[in-house]
Amino acid sequence: MDDRSFYGDGLAVPEEDVVFFHQTSGTTSRPQRQPDTLEDWYWWGECWASVLWAQGVRNTDRVLIGFNYNLFIGFWGAHYGCEKIGAEILSTGGLSTEQRLDKLMELKITTIVTTPTYAFRLMEGAARRNIDLKTLGIKRIICAGEPGALIPETKKELEQAWGCDVFDHIGATEVGAWGYECSSKSGGLHINESMFLVELLDMETKEVITEPNKYGIVVITSLDRKGKPCIRFNTNDIACWQETSCECGRTYRLLKGGISGRVDHLIKARGTFITPAVIENIIMAKPYLTNEFFIQISKKSTEISVHIEIQQDINGLDVEKIKEELEDEIYKKTSLRFKVVLEQYGKLARSDTKSRRLIDLRKES
Ligand SMILES: [Zn+2]
């Protein structure tokens, strides 16, 4: 087999220099093969060590990686980042939620690396067993894989349930772990500018945006990756620059509020763009709702509905009134009319990794 065709045209080293194979998750497209040299792999560890260090992980920490990491690169990166810092690593790749909860109770773990979705799964598992997560001594949860940890209400709910800090991080298989929230929690994501060049491009003109508060598409160049160089990679993520600097003293620029959404998840109507994160922030503030929801756009765009799950015990609250209030609040925040459909507890499918928040029937045949 021609190894260049195995990896595509992007392979820039002899095939024998490739020592690590990974694949993208294929959330939005066909999985991509990712070749890395040994030097690239040390570089990945360094990216992640920067993330972990900025979030307070030190060689005295014991880190549980709560994710099945196989061909997906992100959590391997966290694993080797811990190794670089000297923190103790507990890989719980093949364990169930119940077994991971057992380990959390037994092993004096200080840090968890997981997706926000899975942090909620663990909370559900803990509630079933009457485990108070706040008593376990966990200092921080480091989130990866999907947005959420920087959405204010999601962060608040996770931090209250776990009694610890919850930090966001961002990376991509083709790029590296390029951004992170630091322990000063300025509300933004630092770009790791010693290892990446990040540009924001205007969604229509494609011109580079340098001023704060103007949304654009995130385009990234990884400065040291050799096996498959990453030059001006279009992430399809949307973000804007933060005006203010961070109290931590880092001079790296910040993305305000982190990633606001993905280009392919934008709901465009009446000249405005909204992302599922806006709806998530409203839902998370309501104790009588779970964090399970999805938005559906009908085939001819005549109706946008949001399906939301109510809690098991809502203490006699009037469901019809809840529905009306949610519709009003969503309208005030988005200027769009959403139909709210309240679903019974347990009706919406649970994911252990990434939650699908948008079903756009206009794009499905
Ligand atoms: Zn900072």
Coordinates of C-alpha atoms and ligand atoms in Angstrom, one line a residue:
M1 CA 0.0 0.0 0.0
D2 CA 1.2 3.5 -0.7
D3 CA 1.5 5.0 2.8
R4 CA 0.9 8.5 1.6
S5 CA -2.5 7.5 0.3
F6 CA -3.1 5.8 3.7
Y7 CA -2.6 9.2 5.4
G8 CA -3.6 11.4 2.5
D9 CA -1.5 14.2 1.0
G10 CA -0.8 15.7 4.4
L11 CA 1.9 13.3 5.5
A12 CA 5.2 15.3 5.5
V13 CA 7.7 12.7 6.9
P14 CA 8.7 9.2 5.7
E15 CA 6.2 6.7 6.9
E16 CA 8.7 4.9 9.1
D17 CA 8.9 8.1 11.2
V18 CA 5.3 7.7 12.2
V19 CA 4.9 6.1 15.6
F20 CA 1.4 7.0 16.7
F21 CA -1.9 6.6 14.9
H22 CA -5.1 8.2 16.0
Q23 CA -8.4 9.1 14.4
T24 CA -10.8 12.0 14.7
S25 CA -14.1 11.2 16.4
G26 CA -16.0 11.8 13.1
T27 CA -18.7 13.9 14.9
T28 CA -19.3 16.0 11.8
S29 CA -17.5 14.2 9.0
R30 CA -15.7 11.0 8.1
P31 CA -13.0 10.1 10.7
Q32 CA -9.6 11.4 9.6
R33 CA -6.3 9.5 10.2
Q34 CA -3.7 11.3 12.2
P35 CA 0.0 10.3 12.0
D36 CA 2.4 11.6 14.6
T37 CA 6.1 11.2 15.0
L38 CA 7.7 10.6 18.4
E39 CA 8.7 14.3 18.5
D40 CA 5.1 15.2 17.7
W41 CA 4.0 13.0 20.6
Y42 CA 6.3 14.7 23.1
W43 CA 4.9 18.0 21.7
W44 CA 1.3 16.8 22.4
G45 CA 2.3 16.0 26.0
E46 CA 3.8 19.5 26.3
C47 CA 0.5 21.1 25.0
W48 CA -1.5 19.2 27.6
A49 CA 1.0 19.9 30.3
S50 CA 0.4 23.6 29.7
V51 CA -3.3 23.1 30.1
L52 CA -3.0 21.0 33.3
W53 CA -0.4 23.3 34.9
A54 CA -2.5 26.4 34.2
Q55 CA -5.4 24.7 36.0
G56 CA -3.3 23.9 39.0
V57 CA -2.3 20.3 38.5
R58 CA 1.1 19.5 40.1
N59 CA 3.1 16.4 40.9
T60 CA 1.2 15.9 44.1
D61 CA -2.1 15.3 42.2
R62 CA -3.8 12.1 41.5
V63 CA -5.7 12.4 38.2
L64 CA -8.5 10.1 37.0
I65 CA -9.1 10.1 33.3
G66 CA -12.7 9.2 33.0
F67 CA -13.1 8.3 29.4
N68 CA -12.6 5.4 27.0
Y69 CA -9.6 6.6 25.2
N70 CA -8.7 4.4 22.3
L71 CA -8.1 5.9 18.8
F72 CA -9.3 9.3 20.0
I73 CA -6.3 11.4 20.8
G74 CA -7.6 14.0 23.4
F75 CA -7.4 11.9 26.5
W76 CA -4.1 10.3 25.6
G77 CA -2.8 13.8 25.4
A78 CA -4.0 14.5 28.9
H79 CA -2.4 11.2 30.0
Y80 CA 1.0 12.2 28.7
G81 CA 0.6 15.7 30.0
C82 CA 0.2 14.4 33.5
E83 CA 3.2 12.2 33.0
K84 CA 5.3 15.3 32.1
I85 CA 4.2 17.1 35.2
G86 CA 4.7 14.1 37.4
A87 CA 1.1 13.8 38.5
E88 CA -0.2 10.3 39.2
I89 CA -2.4 8.9 36.4
L90 CA -5.4 6.6 36.8
S91 CA -6.6 5.5 33.4
T92 CA -10.2 4.2 33.8
G93 CA -10.7 3.5 30.1
G94 CA -12.6 0.2 30.4
L95 CA -14.5 0.9 33.6
S96 CA -18.2 1.5 33.9
T97 CA -19.8 4.5 35.6
E98 CA -20.4 2.5 38.8
Q99 CA -16.8 1.3 38.9
R100 CA -15.5 4.9 38.3
L101 CA -17.6 6.1 41.2
D102 CA -16.1 3.3 43.4
K103 CA -12.6 4.5 42.4
L104 CA -13.5 8.1 43.2
M105 CA -14.6 7.0 46.7
E106 CA -11.6 4.7 47.3
L107 CA -8.5 6.5 45.9
K108 CA -8.3 10.1 47.1
I109 CA -8.4 11.5 43.6
T110 CA -7.8 15.2 43.2
T111 CA -8.5 15.8 39.5
I112 CA -10.9 14.3 36.9
V113 CA -10.4 14.8 33.2
T114 CA -13.6 14.1 31.3
T115 CA -16.3 15.6 29.0
P116 CA -19.0 17.8 30.6
T117 CA -21.6 15.3 29.5
Y118 CA -19.9 12.5 31.3
A119 CA -19.4 14.6 34.5
F120 CA -23.3 14.8 34.5
R121 CA -23.5 11.1 34.0
L122 CA -21.4 10.5 37.1
M123 CA -23.6 12.9 39.0
E124 CA -26.7 10.8 38.0
G125 CA -24.9 7.7 39.1
A126 CA -23.9 9.3 42.4
A127 CA -27.5 10.4 43.1
R128 CA -28.7 6.9 42.6
R129 CA -26.3 5.7 45.3
N130 CA -26.7 8.7 47.6
I131 CA -23.1 9.6 47.2
D132 CA -22.3 13.2 48.1
L133 CA -19.6 14.1 45.5
K134 CA -18.6 17.2 47.5
T135 CA -17.2 15.0 50.2
L136 CA -14.7 13.2 48.0
G137 CA -11.9 15.8 48.1
I138 CA -11.8 16.4 44.4
K139 CA -10.2 19.8 43.6
R140 CA -11.0 20.2 39.9
I141 CA -12.6 18.7 36.9
I142 CA -10.9 19.4 33.6
C143 CA -13.3 19.2 30.7
A144 CA -12.5 18.3 27.1
G145 CA -14.2 17.0 24.0
E146 CA -17.1 19.4 23.8
P147 CA -18.1 22.9 24.9
G148 CA -20.0 23.3 28.2
A149 CA -17.5 24.0 31.0
L150 CA -17.5 27.7 30.1
I151 CA -21.2 28.1 29.7
P152 CA -21.9 30.0 32.9
E153 CA -24.9 28.0 34.1
T154 CA -23.4 24.6 33.2
K155 CA -20.2 25.4 35.0
K156 CA -22.2 26.6 38.1
E157 CA -24.2 23.4 38.2
L158 CA -21.2 21.2 37.9
E159 CA -19.2 23.2 40.5
Q160 CA -22.0 23.1 43.0
A161 CA -22.6 19.4 42.6
W162 CA -18.9 18.4 42.8
G163 CA -17.8 21.1 45.2
C164 CA -14.7 21.9 43.1
D165 CA -13.5 24.1 40.2
V166 CA -14.5 23.1 36.7
F167 CA -12.2 24.2 33.9
D168 CA -12.6 24.2 30.2
H169 CA -9.9 23.2 27.6
I170 CA -10.0 23.1 23.9
G171 CA -8.2 21.0 21.3
A172 CA -8.6 19.1 18.1
T173 CA -6.9 15.9 16.8
E174 CA -5.6 17.7 13.7
V175 CA -4.4 20.7 15.7
G176 CA -3.3 19.9 19.3
A177 CA -4.5 21.2 22.7
W178 CA -4.5 24.8 21.8
G179 CA -6.4 26.7 24.5
Y180 CA -7.4 26.5 28.1
E181 CA -9.1 28.3 31.0
C182 CA -6.6 29.2 33.7
S183 CA -7.1 29.0 37.5
S184 CA -7.9 32.8 37.6
K185 CA -11.1 32.0 35.7
S186 CA -11.4 35.3 33.8
G187 CA -14.3 33.8 31.8
G188 CA -12.2 33.3 28.7
L189 CA -9.9 30.7 27.1
H190 CA -6.2 31.5 26.8
I191 CA -4.6 30.6 23.5
N192 CA -1.3 28.8 24.0
E193 CA 0.5 31.2 21.8
S194 CA 3.9 29.7 22.4
M195 CA 2.8 26.7 20.4
F196 CA -0.1 27.9 18.1
L197 CA -1.0 30.8 15.9
V198 CA -4.8 31.4 16.2
E199 CA -6.6 33.7 13.8
L200 CA -10.3 34.7 13.8
L201 CA -11.7 35.2 10.3
D202 CA -14.9 37.2 9.5
M203 CA -17.6 34.7 8.6
E204 CA -18.5 36.5 5.3
T205 CA -15.4 38.5 4.2
K206 CA -12.9 36.0 5.6
E207 CA -10.7 39.0 6.8
V208 CA -8.7 38.6 9.9
I209 CA -10.4 40.0 13.0
T210 CA -8.2 41.7 15.6
E211 CA -10.7 43.8 17.5
P212 CA -12.5 42.3 20.5
N213 CA -16.2 41.3 20.7
K214 CA -16.6 40.5 16.9
Y215 CA -17.3 36.9 16.2
G216 CA -15.3 34.9 13.6
I217 CA -14.2 31.5 12.6
V218 CA -11.3 30.1 14.5
V219 CA -8.4 29.1 12.1
I220 CA -5.2 27.6 13.7
T221 CA -1.6 26.9 12.8
S222 CA 0.3 24.5 15.0
L223 CA 3.9 25.8 15.2
D224 CA 5.8 22.6 15.7
R225 CA 3.9 19.6 14.5
K226 CA 5.8 17.6 11.8
G227 CA 4.2 14.3 10.8
K228 CA 1.1 16.0 9.4
P229 CA 1.7 19.8 9.6
C230 CA -1.4 21.8 10.6
I231 CA -1.4 25.1 8.7
R232 CA -4.3 27.5 8.9
F233 CA -6.7 24.7 9.8
N234 CA -10.4 25.8 9.8
T235 CA -11.9 24.4 13.0
N236 CA -15.4 25.6 12.1
D237 CA -15.6 26.9 15.6
I238 CA -16.9 30.5 16.3
A239 CA -15.4 32.8 18.9
C240 CA -14.4 36.4 19.6
W241 CA -11.4 38.1 21.3
Q242 CA -11.8 39.2 24.9
E243 CA -11.1 42.9 25.6
T244 CA -9.5 42.5 29.0
S245 CA -6.3 40.6 30.0
C246 CA -6.2 38.0 32.7
E247 CA -5.3 38.4 36.4
C248 CA -3.0 35.3 36.2
G249 CA -0.4 37.4 34.4
R250 CA -0.2 35.4 31.2
T251 CA 0.0 37.7 28.2
Y252 CA -1.6 35.1 25.8
R253 CA -4.8 36.4 24.2
L254 CA -8.1 35.1 25.4
L255 CA -11.2 34.0 23.6
K256 CA -14.2 35.6 25.4
G257 CA -16.4 32.9 26.9
G258 CA -14.4 30.3 25.0
I259 CA -15.9 28.7 21.9
S260 CA -19.4 30.1 21.2
G261 CA -20.5 27.3 18.8
R262 CA -19.8 25.7 15.5
V263 CA -20.5 27.1 12.1
D264 CA -22.6 24.0 11.3
H265 CA -24.6 24.3 14.5
L266 CA -25.5 28.0 14.0
I267 CA -29.2 28.7 13.8
K268 CA -29.6 31.6 11.4
A269 CA -33.0 33.3 11.3
R270 CA -34.1 36.9 10.8
G271 CA -30.5 38.0 10.2
T272 CA -29.2 36.8 13.6
F273 CA -27.1 33.8 14.6
I274 CA -27.7 31.8 17.7
T275 CA -26.0 28.7 19.0
P276 CA -27.3 25.9 21.2
A277 CA -25.2 27.3 24.0
V278 CA -27.7 30.2 24.5
I279 CA -30.5 27.7 25.1
E280 CA -28.2 25.5 27.4
N281 CA -27.6 28.5 29.6
I282 CA -31.3 29.1 30.1
I283 CA -32.0 25.4 30.8
M284 CA -29.2 25.0 33.3
A285 CA -30.5 27.8 35.5
K286 CA -33.8 25.9 36.1
P287 CA -33.6 23.3 38.9
Y288 CA -36.8 21.6 37.7
L289 CA -35.1 20.7 34.3
T290 CA -32.4 18.1 33.7
N291 CA -29.5 19.1 31.4
E292 CA -30.8 16.9 28.6
F293 CA -32.2 18.8 25.6
F294 CA -32.0 19.1 21.8
I295 CA -33.1 21.6 19.3
Q296 CA -34.9 20.6 16.1
I297 CA -35.4 22.7 13.0
S298 CA -38.2 21.5 10.8
K299 CA -37.6 20.7 7.1
K300 CA -38.9 23.9 5.8
S301 CA -37.7 26.1 8.7
T302 CA -41.3 26.7 9.7
E303 CA -40.7 25.5 13.3
I304 CA -37.8 25.5 15.7
S305 CA -38.6 23.3 18.7
V306 CA -36.5 22.6 21.8
H307 CA -37.1 19.3 23.6
I308 CA -36.2 19.5 27.2
E309 CA -36.4 16.9 29.9
I310 CA -38.1 17.7 33.3
Q311 CA -36.8 16.4 36.6
Q312 CA -38.3 13.3 38.1
D313 CA -39.8 15.2 41.0
I314 CA -41.0 18.7 40.2
N315 CA -43.1 19.1 43.4
G316 CA -46.5 19.8 41.7
L317 CA -45.2 22.6 39.4
D318 CA -47.5 23.4 36.6
V319 CA -45.9 22.0 33.4
E320 CA -48.0 24.2 31.1
K321 CA -46.8 27.3 32.9
I322 CA -43.2 26.1 32.8
K323 CA -43.5 25.7 29.0
E324 CA -44.9 29.2 28.5
E325 CA -42.3 30.8 30.7
L326 CA -39.5 29.0 28.9
E327 CA -40.9 30.1 25.5
D328 CA -41.0 33.7 26.7
E329 CA -37.5 33.6 28.1
I330 CA -36.0 32.0 25.0
Y331 CA -37.8 34.7 22.8
K332 CA -36.4 37.5 25.0
K333 CA -32.8 36.1 24.7
T334 CA -32.9 35.2 21.0
S335 CA -35.7 37.1 19.3
L336 CA -36.8 33.8 17.9
R337 CA -40.0 31.9 18.6
F338 CA -39.1 28.4 19.8
K339 CA -41.8 25.7 20.6
V340 CA -40.9 24.1 23.9
V341 CA -41.6 20.4 24.2
L342 CA -41.3 19.1 27.8
E343 CA -40.3 15.5 27.9
Q344 CA -40.7 13.2 30.9
Y345 CA -37.6 12.3 33.0
G346 CA -35.5 9.6 31.3
K347 CA -37.1 10.0 27.9
L348 CA -34.1 11.7 26.1
A349 CA -31.2 9.5 25.2
R350 CA -28.1 9.8 27.4
S351 CA -24.6 10.0 25.9
D352 CA -21.4 9.3 27.7
T353 CA -19.4 11.4 25.4
K354 CA -20.7 14.3 23.3
S355 CA -24.4 15.3 23.4
R356 CA -26.1 16.0 20.0
R357 CA -27.8 19.3 20.6
L358 CA -29.0 20.2 17.1
I359 CA -31.1 18.2 14.7
D360 CA -31.5 20.2 11.5
L361 CA -34.0 18.4 9.3
R362 CA -33.3 20.9 6.5
K363 CA -30.0 19.0 6.0
E364 CA -31.4 15.5 6.3
S365 CA -33.1 13.7 3.4
Ligands
ZN1 ZN -5.2 33.5 32.9

